[in-house]
Amino acid sequence: GAVVSQHPSRVICKSGTSVKIECRSLDFQATTMFWYRQFPKQSLMLMATSNEGSKATYEQGVEKDKFLINHASLTLSTLTVTSAHPEDSSFYICSAPRAGAYEQYFGPGTRLTVT
Amino acid sequence: SQKIEQNSEALNIQEGKTATLTCNYTNYSPAYLQWYRQDPGRGPVFLLLIRENEKEKRKERLKVTFDTTLKQSLFHITASQPADSATYLCALDDSNDYKLSFGAGTTVTVRA
């Protein structure tokens, strides 16, 4: 099956610093990837759509200047949380659909803790 | 407003029994509905997709039904095993643009 990886799996950073999370599709090309956030005991909330070669589109209420997304190639999207605050602590998950299919392949997630 | 509701936060069942999970939605008109499994601290894993013109779909011990009139999907795990213990999420794509909206999930615990 299709494989999506994320790096790092866990990160702890100080308040005010920036953190970059990578999402890679390992065995297929993904022109579109999605970034979700999941708080404890809650469901996944879509944050943004990452488009290869063009700007990301953000869901309502998600600050594009705070959550920078870059989709530099057909297999890599990055999410940078800028000037992180403790309330940004969450589980960040990326996903990508294979071409011609509706099911999504999710990465293993990145646990971000901001102290 | 749009809502996706999954029945009870947690379901505890005896090994070998059938687990039935419910997903109800309002103010969506999805062309298809998906079910995912999520283990603690991991990303979701795709299980099944059912289209609006399909009443039922099966995969091994899993069965999904989709009633667009009732706006409901049922997810069944038959002959359940302790390894089936996980959180199960239903997800909708309302606009055919791959952007998924998820329910809160139902956590299933299968006792040996």
GROMACS .gro file of N, CA and C in nm, chain B residues 14-95:
model
  246
  129GLN      N    1  -1.728  -0.827   2.388
  129GLN     CA    2  -1.661  -0.954   2.410
  129GLN      C    3  -1.606  -1.006   2.277
  130GLU      N    4  -1.491  -1.065   2.284
  130GLU     CA    5  -1.432  -1.126   2.164
  130GLU      C    6  -1.532  -1.221   2.098
  131GLY      N    7  -1.537  -1.214   1.966
  131GLY     CA    8  -1.626  -1.301   1.892
  131GLY      C    9  -1.760  -1.237   1.858
  132LYS      N   10  -1.797  -1.132   1.931
  132LYS     CA   11  -1.924  -1.062   1.905
  132LYS      C   12  -1.907  -0.963   1.791
  133THR      N   13  -2.018  -0.907   1.747
  133THR     CA   14  -2.016  -0.805   1.642
  133THR      C   15  -2.026  -0.666   1.703
  134ALA      N   16  -1.937  -0.579   1.661
  134ALA     CA   17  -1.943  -0.438   1.702
  134ALA      C   18  -2.013  -0.361   1.591
  135THR      N   19  -2.110  -0.276   1.629
  135THR     CA   20  -2.179  -0.193   1.531
  135THR      C   21  -2.161  -0.047   1.569
  136LEU      N   22  -2.104   0.029   1.476
  136LEU     CA   23  -2.077   0.170   1.499
  136LEU      C   24  -2.165   0.252   1.405
  137THR      N   25  -2.208   0.368   1.453
  137THR     CA   26  -2.298   0.452   1.376
  137THR      C   27  -2.233   0.585   1.342
  138CYS      N   28  -2.261   0.631   1.222
  138CYS     CA   29  -2.215   0.763   1.179
  138CYS      C   30  -2.335   0.835   1.118
  139ASN      N   31  -2.377   0.943   1.180
  139ASN     CA   32  -2.487   1.025   1.128
  139ASN      C   33  -2.434   1.161   1.087
  140TYR      N   34  -2.487   1.215   0.979
  140TYR     CA   35  -2.440   1.346   0.935
  140TYR      C   36  -2.558   1.435   0.900
  141THR      N   37  -2.536   1.565   0.915
  141THR     CA   38  -2.638   1.664   0.878
  141THR      C   39  -2.574   1.774   0.794
  142ASN      N   40  -2.652   1.821   0.698
  142ASN     CA   41  -2.609   1.929   0.609
  142ASN      C   42  -2.486   1.893   0.527
  143TYR      N   43  -2.475   1.766   0.492
  143TYR     CA   44  -2.375   1.721   0.397
  143TYR      C   45  -2.446   1.646   0.285
  144SER      N   46  -2.390   1.646   0.169
  144SER     CA   47  -2.439   1.563   0.060
  144SER      C   48  -2.319   1.492  -0.003
  145PRO      N   49  -2.262   1.399   0.069
  145PRO     CA   50  -2.138   1.336   0.021
  145PRO      C   51  -2.162   1.237  -0.092
  146ALA      N   52  -2.072   1.236  -0.186
  146ALA     CA   53  -2.077   1.136  -0.292
  146ALA      C   54  -2.025   1.002  -0.242
  147TYR      N   55  -1.947   1.004  -0.135
  147TYR     CA   56  -1.895   0.881  -0.076
  147TYR      C   57  -1.863   0.906   0.070
  148LEU      N   58  -1.848   0.799   0.143
  148LEU     CA   59  -1.817   0.806   0.285
  148LEU      C   60  -1.706   0.705   0.311
  149GLN      N   61  -1.617   0.738   0.402
  149GLN     CA   62  -1.504   0.651   0.431
  149GLN      C   63  -1.498   0.618   0.580
  150TRP      N   64  -1.440   0.505   0.610
  150TRP     CA   65  -1.411   0.466   0.747
  150TRP      C   66  -1.261   0.443   0.763
  151TYR      N   67  -1.208   0.495   0.873
  151TYR     CA   68  -1.066   0.481   0.905
  151TYR      C   69  -1.050   0.424   1.044
  152ARG      N   70  -0.937   0.360   1.065
  152ARG     CA   71  -0.900   0.311   1.197
  152ARG      C   72  -0.783   0.395   1.246
  153GLN      N   73  -0.788   0.436   1.374
  153GLN     CA   74  -0.676   0.509   1.431
  153GLN      C   75  -0.634   0.445   1.563
  154ASP      N   76  -0.508   0.408   1.572
  154ASP     CA   77  -0.452   0.358   1.697
  154ASP      C   78  -0.390   0.474   1.774
  155PRO      N   79  -0.376   0.461   1.907
  155PRO     CA   80  -0.326   0.573   1.988
  155PRO      C   81  -0.191   0.623   1.938
  156GLY      N   82  -0.180   0.754   1.920
  156GLY     CA   83  -0.053   0.815   1.880
  156GLY      C   84  -0.014   0.788   1.737
  157ARG      N   85  -0.108   0.743   1.654
  157ARG     CA   86  -0.077   0.711   1.515
  157ARG      C   87  -0.174   0.785   1.422
  158GLY      N   88  -0.137   0.791   1.293
  158GLY     CA   89  -0.227   0.849   1.196
  158GLY      C   90  -0.335   0.749   1.157
  159PRO      N   91  -0.448   0.796   1.103
  159PRO     CA   92  -0.555   0.705   1.061
  159PRO      C   93  -0.511   0.615   0.946
  160VAL      N   94  -0.572   0.497   0.941
  160VAL     CA   95  -0.548   0.402   0.832
  160VAL      C   96  -0.681   0.376   0.762
  161PHE      N   97  -0.681   0.388   0.631
  161PHE     CA   98  -0.802   0.368   0.551
  161PHE      C   99  -0.850   0.225   0.561
  162LEU      N  100  -0.984   0.210   0.578
  162LEU     CA  101  -1.044   0.077   0.583
  162LEU      C  102  -1.136   0.053   0.463
  163LEU      N  103  -1.238   0.138   0.451
  163LEU     CA  104  -1.340   0.114   0.349
  163LEU      C  105  -1.394   0.245   0.297
  164LEU      N  106  -1.434   0.245   0.170
  164LEU     CA  107  -1.505   0.357   0.109
  164LEU      C  108  -1.634   0.304   0.051
  165ILE      N  109  -1.743   0.377   0.071
  165ILE     CA  110  -1.871   0.337   0.013
  165ILE      C  111  -1.929   0.457  -0.059
  166ARG      N  112  -1.976   0.436  -0.181
  166ARG     CA  113  -2.030   0.544  -0.261
  166ARG      C  114  -2.179   0.561  -0.235
  167GLU      N  115  -2.232   0.676  -0.277
  167GLU     CA  116  -2.372   0.707  -0.248
  167GLU      C  117  -2.469   0.611  -0.316
  168ASN      N  118  -2.425   0.549  -0.425
  168ASN     CA  119  -2.515   0.456  -0.495
  168ASN      C  120  -2.495   0.311  -0.449
  169GLU      N  121  -2.414   0.292  -0.346
  169GLU     CA  122  -2.391   0.157  -0.292
  169GLU      C  123  -2.460   0.146  -0.158
  170LYS      N  124  -2.527   0.034  -0.139
  170LYS     CA  125  -2.598   0.014  -0.011
  170LYS      C  126  -2.505  -0.049   0.093
  171GLU      N  127  -2.416  -0.135   0.045
  171GLU     CA  128  -2.335  -0.214   0.138
  171GLU      C  129  -2.200  -0.245   0.075
  172LYS      N  130  -2.097  -0.252   0.158
  172LYS     CA  131  -1.964  -0.289   0.114
  172LYS      C  132  -1.903  -0.379   0.219
  173ARG      N  133  -1.828  -0.479   0.173
  173ARG     CA  134  -1.765  -0.570   0.269
  173ARG      C  135  -1.616  -0.583   0.240
  174LYS      N  136  -1.542  -0.605   0.348
  174LYS     CA  137  -1.399  -0.634   0.334
  174LYS      C  138  -1.361  -0.723   0.451
  175GLU      N  139  -1.340  -0.848   0.422
  175GLU     CA  140  -1.305  -0.946   0.526
  175GLU      C  141  -1.412  -0.943   0.636
  176ARG      N  142  -1.379  -0.911   0.759
  176ARG     CA  143  -1.478  -0.912   0.867
  176ARG      C  144  -1.548  -0.778   0.884
  177LEU      N  145  -1.524  -0.685   0.795
  177LEU     CA  146  -1.583  -0.553   0.805
  177LEU      C  147  -1.698  -0.538   0.707
  178LYS      N  148  -1.804  -0.469   0.751
  178LYS     CA  149  -1.915  -0.440   0.661
  178LYS      C  150  -1.961  -0.297   0.687
  179VAL      N  151  -1.986  -0.225   0.579
  179VAL     CA  152  -2.034  -0.088   0.589
  179VAL      C  153  -2.163  -0.075   0.510
  180THR      N  154  -2.260  -0.003   0.567
  180THR     CA  155  -2.381   0.032   0.492
  180THR      C  156  -2.390   0.184   0.485
  181PHE      N  157  -2.465   0.229   0.385
  181PHE     CA  158  -2.476   0.374   0.361
  181PHE      C  159  -2.619   0.402   0.320
  182ASP      N  160  -2.690   0.482   0.399
  182ASP     CA  161  -2.828   0.517   0.370
  182ASP      C  162  -2.833   0.669   0.354
  183THR      N  163  -2.840   0.716   0.231
  183THR     CA  164  -2.836   0.861   0.207
  183THR      C  165  -2.968   0.928   0.244
  184THR      N  166  -3.075   0.849   0.255
  184THR     CA  167  -3.203   0.906   0.299
  184THR      C  168  -3.199   0.934   0.449
  185LEU      N  169  -3.150   0.838   0.523
  185LEU     CA  170  -3.136   0.855   0.667
  185LEU      C  171  -3.014   0.939   0.702
  186LYS      N  172  -2.925   0.958   0.606
  186LYS     CA  173  -2.797   1.027   0.628
  186LYS      C  174  -2.718   0.955   0.737
  187GLN      N  175  -2.699   0.826   0.712
  187GLN     CA  176  -2.637   0.743   0.813
  187GLN      C  177  -2.554   0.631   0.749
  188SER      N  178  -2.443   0.601   0.816
  188SER     CA  179  -2.364   0.485   0.778
  188SER      C  180  -2.345   0.398   0.902
  189LEU      N  181  -2.354   0.267   0.883
  189LEU     CA  182  -2.326   0.173   0.990
  189LEU      C  183  -2.199   0.095   0.954
  190PHE      N  184  -2.116   0.073   1.055
  190PHE     CA  185  -1.989   0.002   1.036
  190PHE      C  186  -1.991  -0.116   1.131
  191HIS      N  187  -1.976  -0.237   1.076
  191HIS     CA  188  -1.982  -0.358   1.156
  191HIS      C  189  -1.847  -0.429   1.155
  192ILE      N  190  -1.804  -0.473   1.272
  192ILE     CA  191  -1.688  -0.561   1.282
  192ILE      C  192  -1.742  -0.694   1.332
  193THR      N  193  -1.741  -0.797   1.248
  193THR     CA  194  -1.793  -0.926   1.290
  193THR      C  195  -1.679  -1.012   1.345
  194ALA      N  196  -1.717  -1.110   1.428
  194ALA     CA  197  -1.619  -1.200   1.491
  194ALA      C  198  -1.502  -1.120   1.545
  195SER      N  199  -1.533  -1.022   1.629
  195SER     CA  200  -1.431  -0.928   1.673
  195SER      C  201  -1.318  -0.997   1.751
  196GLN      N  202  -1.201  -0.934   1.741
  196GLN     CA  203  -1.081  -0.986   1.806
  196GLN      C  204  -1.017  -0.873   1.887
  197PRO      N  205  -0.941  -0.907   1.991
  197PRO     CA  206  -0.873  -0.801   2.067
  197PRO      C  207  -0.790  -0.707   1.978
  198ALA      N  208  -0.736  -0.758   1.869
  198ALA     CA  209  -0.656  -0.674   1.778
  198ALA      C  210  -0.740  -0.570   1.706
  199ASP      N  211  -0.872  -0.584   1.713
  199ASP     CA  212  -0.960  -0.482   1.652
  199ASP      C  213  -0.978  -0.361   1.742
  200SER      N  214  -0.927  -0.366   1.863
  200SER     CA  215  -0.939  -0.255   1.957
  200SER      C  216  -0.867  -0.133   1.900
  201ALA      N  217  -0.941  -0.024   1.881
  201ALA     CA  218  -0.889   0.099   1.820
  201ALA      C  219  -1.001   0.201   1.819
  202THR      N  220  -0.971   0.320   1.768
  202THR     CA  221  -1.074   0.420   1.744
  202THR      C  222  -1.108   0.419   1.596
  203TYR      N  223  -1.236   0.420   1.566
  203TYR     CA  224  -1.283   0.415   1.428
  203TYR      C  225  -1.349   0.547   1.393
  204LEU      N  226  -1.305   0.603   1.282
  204LEU     CA  227  -1.350   0.735   1.240
  204LEU      C  228  -1.427   0.726   1.109
  205CYS      N  229  -1.539   0.796   1.100
  205CYS     CA  230  -1.601   0.810   0.969
  205CYS      C  231  -1.565   0.947   0.913
  206ALA      N  232  -1.559   0.954   0.783
  206ALA     CA  233  -1.513   1.076   0.717
  206ALA      C  234  -1.593   1.100   0.589
  207LEU      N  235  -1.623   1.227   0.565
  207LEU     CA  236  -1.700   1.266   0.446
  207LEU      C  237  -1.622   1.367   0.364
  208ASP      N  238  -1.641   1.357   0.234
  208ASP     CA  239  -1.592   1.459   0.141
  208ASP      C  240  -1.715   1.520   0.076
  209ASP      N  241  -1.747   1.641   0.117
  209ASP     CA  242  -1.872   1.701   0.073
  209ASP      C  243  -1.864   1.763  -0.066
  210SER      N  244  -1.743   1.798  -0.107
  210SER     CA  245  -1.728   1.876  -0.230
  210SER      C  246  -1.650   1.804  -0.338
   0.00000   0.00000   0.00000
